Short mmCIF file of C-alpha atoms and ligand atoms in Angstrom, two decimals:
data_model
loop_
_atom_site.label_atom_id
_atom_site.label_comp_id
_atom_site.label_asym_id
_atom_site.label_seq_id
_atom_site.Cartn_x
_atom_site.Cartn_y
_atom_site.Cartn_z
CA MET F 1 -0.01 0.13 -0.04
CA ILE F 2 2.96 2.13 0.59
CA PRO F 3 4.21 2.90 -3.31
CA LYS F 4 7.81 1.78 -4.10
CA ILE F 5 10.38 4.95 -3.94
CA ASN F 6 10.82 6.98 -7.21
CA LEU F 7 14.39 8.10 -7.13
CA GLN F 8 13.70 10.89 -9.44
CA GLU F 9 10.99 12.19 -7.23
CA ILE F 10 13.42 12.24 -4.18
CA ILE F 11 16.06 13.94 -6.17
CA THR F 12 13.99 16.89 -7.37
CA LYS F 13 12.71 17.38 -3.79
CA LEU F 14 16.30 17.37 -2.42
CA GLN F 15 17.13 19.69 -5.02
CA LYS F 16 14.61 22.02 -3.89
CA PHE F 17 15.52 21.61 -0.48
CA LYS F 18 19.19 22.77 -1.41
CA GLU F 19 18.23 25.72 -4.01
CA ASN F 20 14.93 27.16 -1.91
CA ASP F 21 15.75 26.52 1.38
CA ASP F 22 19.50 26.61 1.70
CA LYS F 23 20.08 23.31 2.96
CA LYS F 24 23.37 21.22 3.07
CA LEU F 25 22.97 17.64 2.10
CA ILE F 26 25.03 15.37 4.34
CA GLY F 27 25.94 11.76 3.33
CA VAL F 28 26.08 9.24 6.45
CA PHE F 29 27.67 5.73 5.68
CA PRO F 30 27.55 4.48 9.08
CA HIS F 31 24.34 2.47 9.81
CA SER F 32 24.15 3.90 13.34
CA LEU F 33 26.30 5.76 15.87
CA ILE F 34 25.96 9.03 14.01
CA PRO F 35 23.35 11.40 15.44
CA ASP F 36 21.45 12.53 12.73
CA GLU F 37 19.65 15.13 15.25
CA LEU F 38 22.95 16.96 15.35
CA ILE F 39 23.02 17.28 11.60
CA TYR F 40 19.42 18.32 11.17
CA ALA F 41 20.13 21.02 14.22
CA ALA F 42 22.69 22.32 11.86
CA ASN F 43 19.88 23.19 9.31
CA ALA F 44 21.12 20.23 6.96
CA ILE F 45 19.44 17.07 5.94
CA PRO F 46 21.18 13.84 6.92
CA ILE F 47 21.09 11.22 4.02
CA LYS F 48 21.88 7.83 4.88
CA LEU F 49 23.83 6.00 1.97
CA THR F 50 21.49 3.69 1.54
CA LEU F 51 21.56 2.43 -2.09
CA GLY F 52 22.38 -1.22 -2.53
CA GLY F 53 21.26 -4.35 -3.86
CA ASP F 54 22.90 -4.03 -7.24
CA GLU F 55 25.38 -6.61 -8.47
CA TYR F 56 26.81 -4.37 -11.36
CA ALA F 57 27.61 -1.47 -8.65
CA THR F 58 28.95 -4.06 -6.46
CA THR F 59 31.17 -5.21 -9.19
CA LYS F 60 32.55 -1.75 -10.03
CA GLY F 61 33.08 -1.09 -6.22
CA THR F 62 35.44 -4.10 -6.54
CA GLU F 63 37.97 -1.98 -8.54
CA TYR F 64 38.80 -0.03 -5.35
CA LEU F 65 37.89 -2.40 -2.88
CA THR F 66 38.85 -6.36 -2.36
CA GLN F 67 36.23 -9.05 -2.69
CA ALA F 68 36.71 -9.57 0.76
CA THR F 69 34.58 -6.25 1.77
CA CYS F 70 30.85 -6.59 1.84
CA PRO F 71 28.77 -6.16 -1.02
CA PHE F 72 26.99 -2.81 0.55
CA ALA F 73 30.21 -0.79 0.93
CA ARG F 74 31.81 -2.21 -2.51
CA GLY F 75 28.20 -1.09 -3.96
CA THR F 76 28.31 2.26 -2.30
CA ILE F 77 31.81 2.86 -3.91
CA GLY F 78 30.44 1.76 -7.17
CA TYR F 79 27.55 4.36 -7.12
CA PHE F 80 30.17 7.17 -6.56
CA ASP F 81 32.07 6.00 -9.32
CA GLN F 82 29.21 5.65 -11.46
CA ALA F 83 28.33 9.48 -10.37
CA ASN F 84 24.85 8.34 -9.34
CA PRO F 85 22.73 11.53 -9.48
CA LEU F 86 21.42 10.99 -5.88
CA TYR F 87 25.26 11.07 -4.36
CA GLN F 88 26.34 13.76 -6.76
CA LEU F 89 23.92 16.01 -4.74
CA LEU F 90 25.62 15.45 -1.41
CA ASP F 91 27.58 18.62 0.09
CA ALA F 92 29.56 16.42 2.21
CA CYS F 93 30.15 12.77 3.75
CA ILE F 94 30.58 11.32 7.06
CA GLY F 95 32.24 7.85 7.66
CA GLY F 96 34.55 6.27 10.48
CA ASN F 97 35.21 2.97 11.58
CA PHE F 98 31.57 1.52 12.44
CA CYS F 99 32.67 -1.72 10.89
CA ASN F 100 35.02 -2.80 8.29
CA GLY F 101 32.59 -1.66 5.16
CA ASP F 102 32.54 1.75 6.68
CA LEU F 103 36.44 1.97 7.23
CA CYS F 104 37.18 0.87 3.84
CA ALA F 105 34.35 2.95 1.78
CA SER F 106 35.22 5.82 3.69
CA GLU F 107 38.85 5.82 2.79
CA MET F 108 37.93 5.33 -0.89
CA ILE F 109 35.14 8.29 -0.62
CA MET F 110 38.21 10.38 0.76
CA LYS F 111 40.67 9.50 -1.77
CA PHE F 112 38.77 9.48 -4.84
CA PHE F 113 35.65 11.37 -4.90
CA ASN F 114 36.42 14.89 -4.27
CA ILE F 115 33.81 15.70 -1.64
CA PRO F 116 34.13 17.37 1.98
CA PHE F 117 34.24 14.15 4.43
CA ILE F 118 34.09 14.26 8.00
CA ARG F 119 35.49 11.58 9.73
CA VAL F 120 34.40 10.18 13.13
CA THR F 121 35.94 7.63 15.51
CA PHE F 122 33.90 5.21 17.55
CA PRO F 123 34.56 3.50 20.53
CA THR F 124 33.85 -0.40 20.58
CA THR F 125 32.71 -0.85 24.23
CA THR F 126 30.24 0.74 26.40
CA ALA F 127 32.36 1.25 29.50
CA PRO F 128 32.53 4.90 30.99
CA PHE F 129 35.60 5.92 29.27
CA SER F 130 33.86 4.99 25.64
CA LEU F 131 31.12 7.28 26.70
CA ASN F 132 33.39 10.30 27.28
CA PHE F 133 35.29 9.37 24.06
CA LEU F 134 31.99 9.51 21.98
CA LYS F 135 31.03 12.65 23.53
CA LYS F 136 34.29 14.55 22.38
CA GLU F 137 33.78 13.00 19.03
CA PHE F 138 30.30 14.41 18.91
CA ILE F 139 31.46 17.95 20.08
CA LEU F 140 34.27 17.70 17.19
CA LEU F 141 31.34 16.81 15.06
CA LYS F 142 29.36 19.85 15.90
CA GLU F 143 31.84 22.18 15.31
CA LYS F 144 32.92 20.56 11.76
CA LEU F 145 28.97 20.52 10.80
CA GLU F 146 28.81 24.45 12.09
CA SER F 147 31.56 25.12 10.17
CA LEU F 148 30.15 23.22 6.72
CA THR F 149 26.84 24.71 7.09
CA GLY F 150 27.59 28.13 8.52
CA ASN F 151 24.93 27.75 10.93
CA GLN F 152 25.28 27.44 14.70
CA ILE F 153 23.94 24.48 16.63
CA THR F 154 22.47 25.69 19.84
CA ARG F 155 21.47 24.12 22.91
CA GLU F 156 17.37 24.87 21.73
CA ASN F 157 17.65 23.74 18.18
CA LEU F 158 19.11 20.44 19.12
CA TYR F 159 16.55 19.64 21.69
CA THR F 160 13.85 20.64 19.36
CA SER F 161 15.78 18.18 16.54
CA ILE F 162 15.85 15.48 19.39
CA GLU F 163 12.29 16.05 20.12
CA LEU F 164 11.30 15.96 16.24
CA TYR F 165 13.32 12.71 15.77
CA ASN F 166 11.65 10.96 18.79
CA GLN F 167 7.97 11.77 16.83
CA ILE F 168 9.18 10.05 14.04
CA ARG F 169 10.46 7.24 16.18
CA ASN F 170 7.04 6.79 17.75
CA ALA F 171 5.38 7.14 14.30
CA PHE F 172 7.39 4.11 12.80
CA ASP F 173 6.99 2.17 16.14
CA ASN F 174 3.18 2.77 16.12
CA ILE F 175 3.08 1.47 12.16
CA ASN F 176 5.27 -1.48 12.82
CA LYS F 177 2.82 -2.47 15.86
CA GLN F 178 0.06 -2.54 13.29
CA LEU F 179 1.64 -5.80 11.98
CA LYS F 180 0.93 -7.49 14.99
CA LYS F 181 -2.90 -7.48 13.60
CA ASN F 182 -2.77 -10.72 11.14
CA ASN F 183 -5.31 -8.94 8.98
CA SER F 184 -3.27 -6.01 8.81
CA PRO F 185 -3.20 -4.54 5.23
CA LEU F 186 0.40 -3.22 5.79
CA MET F 187 3.16 -5.66 4.82
CA GLY F 188 7.04 -5.56 5.77
CA GLU F 189 7.89 -3.94 2.23
CA ASP F 190 5.38 -1.05 3.25
CA LEU F 191 7.83 -0.13 6.05
CA HIS F 192 11.06 -0.85 4.14
CA TYR F 193 9.78 1.88 1.54
CA LEU F 194 8.55 4.17 4.60
CA ILE F 195 11.94 3.91 6.23
CA HIS F 196 14.21 4.34 3.21
CA ARG F 197 12.10 7.40 2.25
CA PHE F 198 12.93 8.65 5.88
CA PHE F 199 16.70 7.94 5.30
CA LEU F 200 16.62 10.15 1.82
CA LEU F 201 14.44 12.94 2.55
CA GLY F 202 14.84 13.73 6.61
CA PRO F 203 12.29 14.33 9.26
CA ASP F 204 9.98 16.87 8.08
CA GLU F 205 9.04 15.04 4.76
CA THR F 206 8.78 12.00 6.58
CA LEU F 207 6.37 13.12 9.53
CA ASN F 208 3.68 14.87 6.84
CA TYR F 209 3.93 11.60 4.93
CA VAL F 210 3.48 9.16 7.75
CA ASN F 211 0.63 11.36 9.08
CA GLN F 212 -1.28 10.74 5.99
CA ILE F 213 -1.23 7.07 5.92
CA GLU F 214 -4.63 5.49 5.96
CA ILE F 215 -4.19 1.89 6.97
CA GLU F 216 -7.52 1.49 8.48
CA ASN F 217 -9.26 2.21 5.05
CA ALA F 218 -6.75 -0.06 3.37
CA LYS F 219 -8.02 -3.50 2.05
CA GLN F 220 -7.25 -6.33 4.76
CA ILE F 221 -4.80 -9.50 3.94
CA GLU F 222 -5.25 -12.39 6.12
CA ASP F 223 -3.14 -15.63 6.95
CA LYS F 224 0.37 -14.66 6.22
CA ILE F 225 2.94 -16.51 8.59
CA PRO F 226 4.74 -13.82 10.71
CA VAL F 227 8.62 -13.66 10.61
CA LEU F 228 11.27 -11.77 11.85
CA LEU F 229 14.47 -10.68 10.13
CA SER F 230 17.93 -10.05 12.21
CA GLY F 231 21.23 -9.18 10.88
CA SER F 232 22.57 -7.25 8.25
CA GLY F 233 20.17 -4.33 6.85
CA ILE F 234 18.37 -4.42 3.94
CA ALA F 235 19.51 -1.41 1.38
CA LEU F 236 16.95 0.32 -0.82
CA GLY F 237 17.43 -1.52 -4.20
CA ASP F 238 17.65 -4.91 -2.66
CA GLU F 239 14.75 -7.25 -3.48
CA LEU F 240 15.03 -9.49 -0.37
CA ILE F 241 11.73 -8.51 1.42
CA HIS F 242 9.94 -8.58 -1.61
CA LEU F 243 11.13 -12.23 -2.45
CA ILE F 244 10.20 -13.14 1.20
CA GLU F 245 6.77 -11.79 0.93
CA GLU F 246 6.24 -13.48 -2.50
CA PHE F 247 5.50 -16.55 -0.26
CA ASN F 248 2.31 -16.37 2.17
CA VAL F 249 4.81 -14.62 4.74
CA ARG F 250 4.55 -11.40 6.31
CA LEU F 251 7.92 -9.62 7.52
CA VAL F 252 6.65 -8.13 10.92
CA VAL F 253 9.74 -7.38 12.30
CA ASN F 254 12.86 -6.06 10.50
CA ASP F 255 15.38 -6.20 13.20
CA THR F 256 18.25 -4.34 11.13
CA TRP F 257 19.66 -1.00 10.90
CA SER F 258 17.12 -0.41 7.95
CA GLY F 259 14.25 -1.46 10.25
CA ILE F 260 13.46 -1.10 14.12
CA HIS F 261 17.01 -0.47 15.29
CA PHE F 262 16.32 3.57 14.50
CA TYR F 263 12.82 3.14 16.44
CA HIS F 264 12.81 0.68 18.86
CA GLU F 265 14.11 2.71 21.62
CA LYS F 266 13.34 6.33 22.05
CA ILE F 267 15.72 9.08 23.19
CA ASP F 268 15.25 9.57 26.85
CA ILE F 269 15.06 13.44 27.19
CA ASN F 270 15.99 14.53 30.43
CA ALA F 271 16.16 18.66 30.23
CA SER F 272 18.70 18.92 32.97
CA LYS F 273 21.49 17.00 30.96
CA ALA F 274 23.31 18.68 28.17
CA PRO F 275 21.91 17.58 24.55
CA LEU F 276 25.30 16.53 23.59
CA ASP F 277 25.40 13.82 26.80
CA ILE F 278 21.88 12.97 25.97
CA LEU F 279 22.93 12.07 22.34
CA ALA F 280 26.05 10.27 23.50
CA ASN F 281 24.21 8.10 25.99
CA HIS F 282 21.33 6.96 23.36
CA TYR F 283 23.65 6.46 20.57
CA LEU F 284 26.34 4.39 22.51
CA LEU F 285 24.43 2.47 25.25
CA LYS F 286 21.16 1.91 23.34
CA ASN F 287 23.07 0.92 20.32
CA GLU F 288 21.21 -2.22 18.49
CA SER F 289 23.88 -3.19 16.21
CA SER F 290 25.89 -6.15 16.78
CA ARG F 291 29.14 -4.29 16.36
CA MET F 292 29.26 -3.15 20.08
CA VAL F 293 31.55 -5.31 22.62
CA PRO F 294 30.12 -7.18 24.59
CA ASN F 295 26.95 -7.37 22.38
CA THR F 296 24.40 -7.85 24.80
CA ARG F 297 21.33 -6.33 23.32
CA ARG F 298 20.66 -8.41 20.19
CA ILE F 299 19.44 -11.79 21.44
CA PRO F 300 17.23 -10.43 24.73
CA ARG F 301 15.73 -7.91 21.86
CA VAL F 302 15.26 -10.75 19.43
CA LEU F 303 13.59 -13.23 21.92
CA ASN F 304 11.27 -10.32 23.28
CA LEU F 305 10.13 -9.70 19.47
CA VAL F 306 9.49 -13.16 18.62
CA LYS F 307 7.10 -13.30 21.68
CA GLU F 308 5.48 -9.94 21.07
CA TYR F 309 4.88 -10.16 17.45
CA ASP F 310 3.99 -14.08 17.58
CA VAL F 311 6.66 -14.75 15.14
CA LYS F 312 6.97 -18.46 13.67
CA GLY F 313 10.65 -18.18 12.42
CA VAL F 314 13.78 -15.98 12.06
CA ILE F 315 15.89 -15.26 9.29
CA ASN F 316 19.24 -14.42 10.18
CA HIS F 317 20.51 -12.42 7.19
CA ILE F 318 24.27 -12.39 6.97
CA LEU F 319 25.64 -10.22 4.02
CA LYS F 320 28.95 -11.73 2.86
CA PHE F 321 31.71 -10.22 4.97
CA CYS F 322 29.52 -8.37 7.03
CA ASP F 323 31.78 -8.55 10.07
CA PRO F 324 29.45 -7.67 13.16
CA TYR F 325 26.99 -10.32 11.81
CA VAL F 326 29.41 -13.13 10.93
CA ALA F 327 31.38 -12.94 14.32
CA ASP F 328 27.81 -13.45 15.95
CA ARG F 329 26.32 -16.28 13.75
CA ILE F 330 27.12 -19.03 16.14
CA ARG F 331 26.31 -17.31 19.33
CA PHE F 332 22.68 -16.23 17.82
CA LYS F 333 21.95 -19.71 16.34
CA GLU F 334 22.55 -21.45 19.66
CA ALA F 335 20.66 -18.85 21.46
CA LEU F 336 17.45 -19.48 19.07
CA GLN F 337 17.97 -23.14 18.96
CA GLU F 338 17.85 -23.47 22.90
CA ALA F 339 14.79 -21.11 22.66
CA ASP F 340 13.06 -23.31 20.25
CA ILE F 341 12.64 -21.06 17.39
CA PRO F 342 12.98 -21.92 13.93
CA THR F 343 15.91 -19.85 12.02
CA LEU F 344 17.16 -19.85 8.75
CA GLU F 345 20.76 -18.63 8.26
CA LEU F 346 21.11 -16.81 5.14
CA GLU F 347 24.51 -15.81 3.94
CA ARG F 348 24.31 -14.23 0.56
CA ASP F 349 25.36 -11.42 -1.66
CA TYR F 350 23.76 -8.95 -4.43
CA SER F 351 24.01 -11.65 -7.05
CA THR F 352 21.13 -11.57 -9.55
CA SER F 353 20.62 -15.01 -9.57
CA VAL F 354 17.92 -15.70 -7.00
CA GLU F 355 16.55 -19.15 -7.87
CA GLN F 356 18.74 -20.79 -5.03
CA LEU F 357 17.53 -18.27 -2.83
CA LYS F 358 13.96 -18.77 -3.23
CA THR F 359 14.31 -22.41 -3.07
CA ARG F 360 15.85 -22.05 0.47
CA LEU F 361 13.27 -19.60 1.76
CA GLY F 362 10.50 -21.82 0.27
CA ALA F 363 11.59 -24.86 2.23
CA PHE F 364 11.95 -23.00 5.66
CA PHE F 365 8.35 -21.45 5.26
CA GLU F 366 7.18 -24.48 4.41
CA MET F 367 8.65 -25.99 7.59
CA ILE F 368 7.39 -23.39 9.64
CA SER F 369 3.85 -23.24 8.30
CA TYR F 370 3.42 -26.26 10.10
CA VAL F 371 4.68 -25.16 13.54
S1 LIG N 401 27.30 -3.28 8.72
FE1 LIG N 401 27.80 -5.21 7.54
S2 LIG N 401 26.62 -4.51 5.62
FE2 LIG N 401 26.91 -2.70 6.92
S3 LIG N 401 28.76 -1.63 5.97
FE3 LIG N 401 29.41 -2.82 7.73
S4 LIG N 401 30.27 -4.62 7.14
FE4 LIG N 401 29.01 -4.05 5.55
#
């Protein structure tokens, strides 16, 4: 019920934001840990580098990065190499050391594509010294954004930005909860397009759009098998969710950076705390990715979501060489086995030959349809 994203329409809107509203467009590579609230408070729009799923772009990226880099990072470099019109609009990019993909792609963007680049270094632990470290990185990021945009980020506009992003989180959360009703007209693919639209256009445009969605009046769909997908995110252009839902299945939870990781936890706004402290706390301590050491959030979160959404099966999605999820595969598999939750481990790249993928999905869905 939510239409596919029309990239040309997005590009036209972004051009208007640049020309009419004097907004800067800042590309963000790391999937999480960069506070978009800070970018928005500098009167800029955070644009997630979210395009992917294209075998040709990935192959192009292999001219810069080795085959042992994840296909998402290689694909991103491929889009820059091909002068993708969306990425051509960017005024600057942010990258860092979120994972090996981020580290390698950031290096190549800086070296070959002549775009102002802001590098952020992330800690890997959640210890108190890591929190102080991240806060200092956010102070540096704030200064660089101010200098890039020519706009000062005040305490007030940062609070306003945090509140607006929380409204978006709530809106997404409420829509996702609609998927608990087994006759809901919404599908996982609807949420996929909705969140990618937000990743590309920012909060103002999204809030209006989300508020106009009329779920209640849409045609009801019944009897779909509820499944959860966890692991590597699903880029815009990757057809995996579509392939899954071609079966009699509904993806009720997308437990990845391109799904609930953004909106599962709201930012705890405490007016007595400085906004940068609030952001550092949220992004480090509530980070849902598997990059943090120790990685304590993923398994309990997935087990709770399986119960909450009455999930019949879990897909552990691992893009090849996606280190955080490759490293977590055995621990994740054992925990779900122990909890008696049927799980399909799906390691893949962006290959266009999907027959084998469909066969594996079909066999798994047939098996859980009897559970
Ligand atoms: S999280 Fe995984 S898929 Fe995403 S850039 Fe890093 S290695 Fe690649």
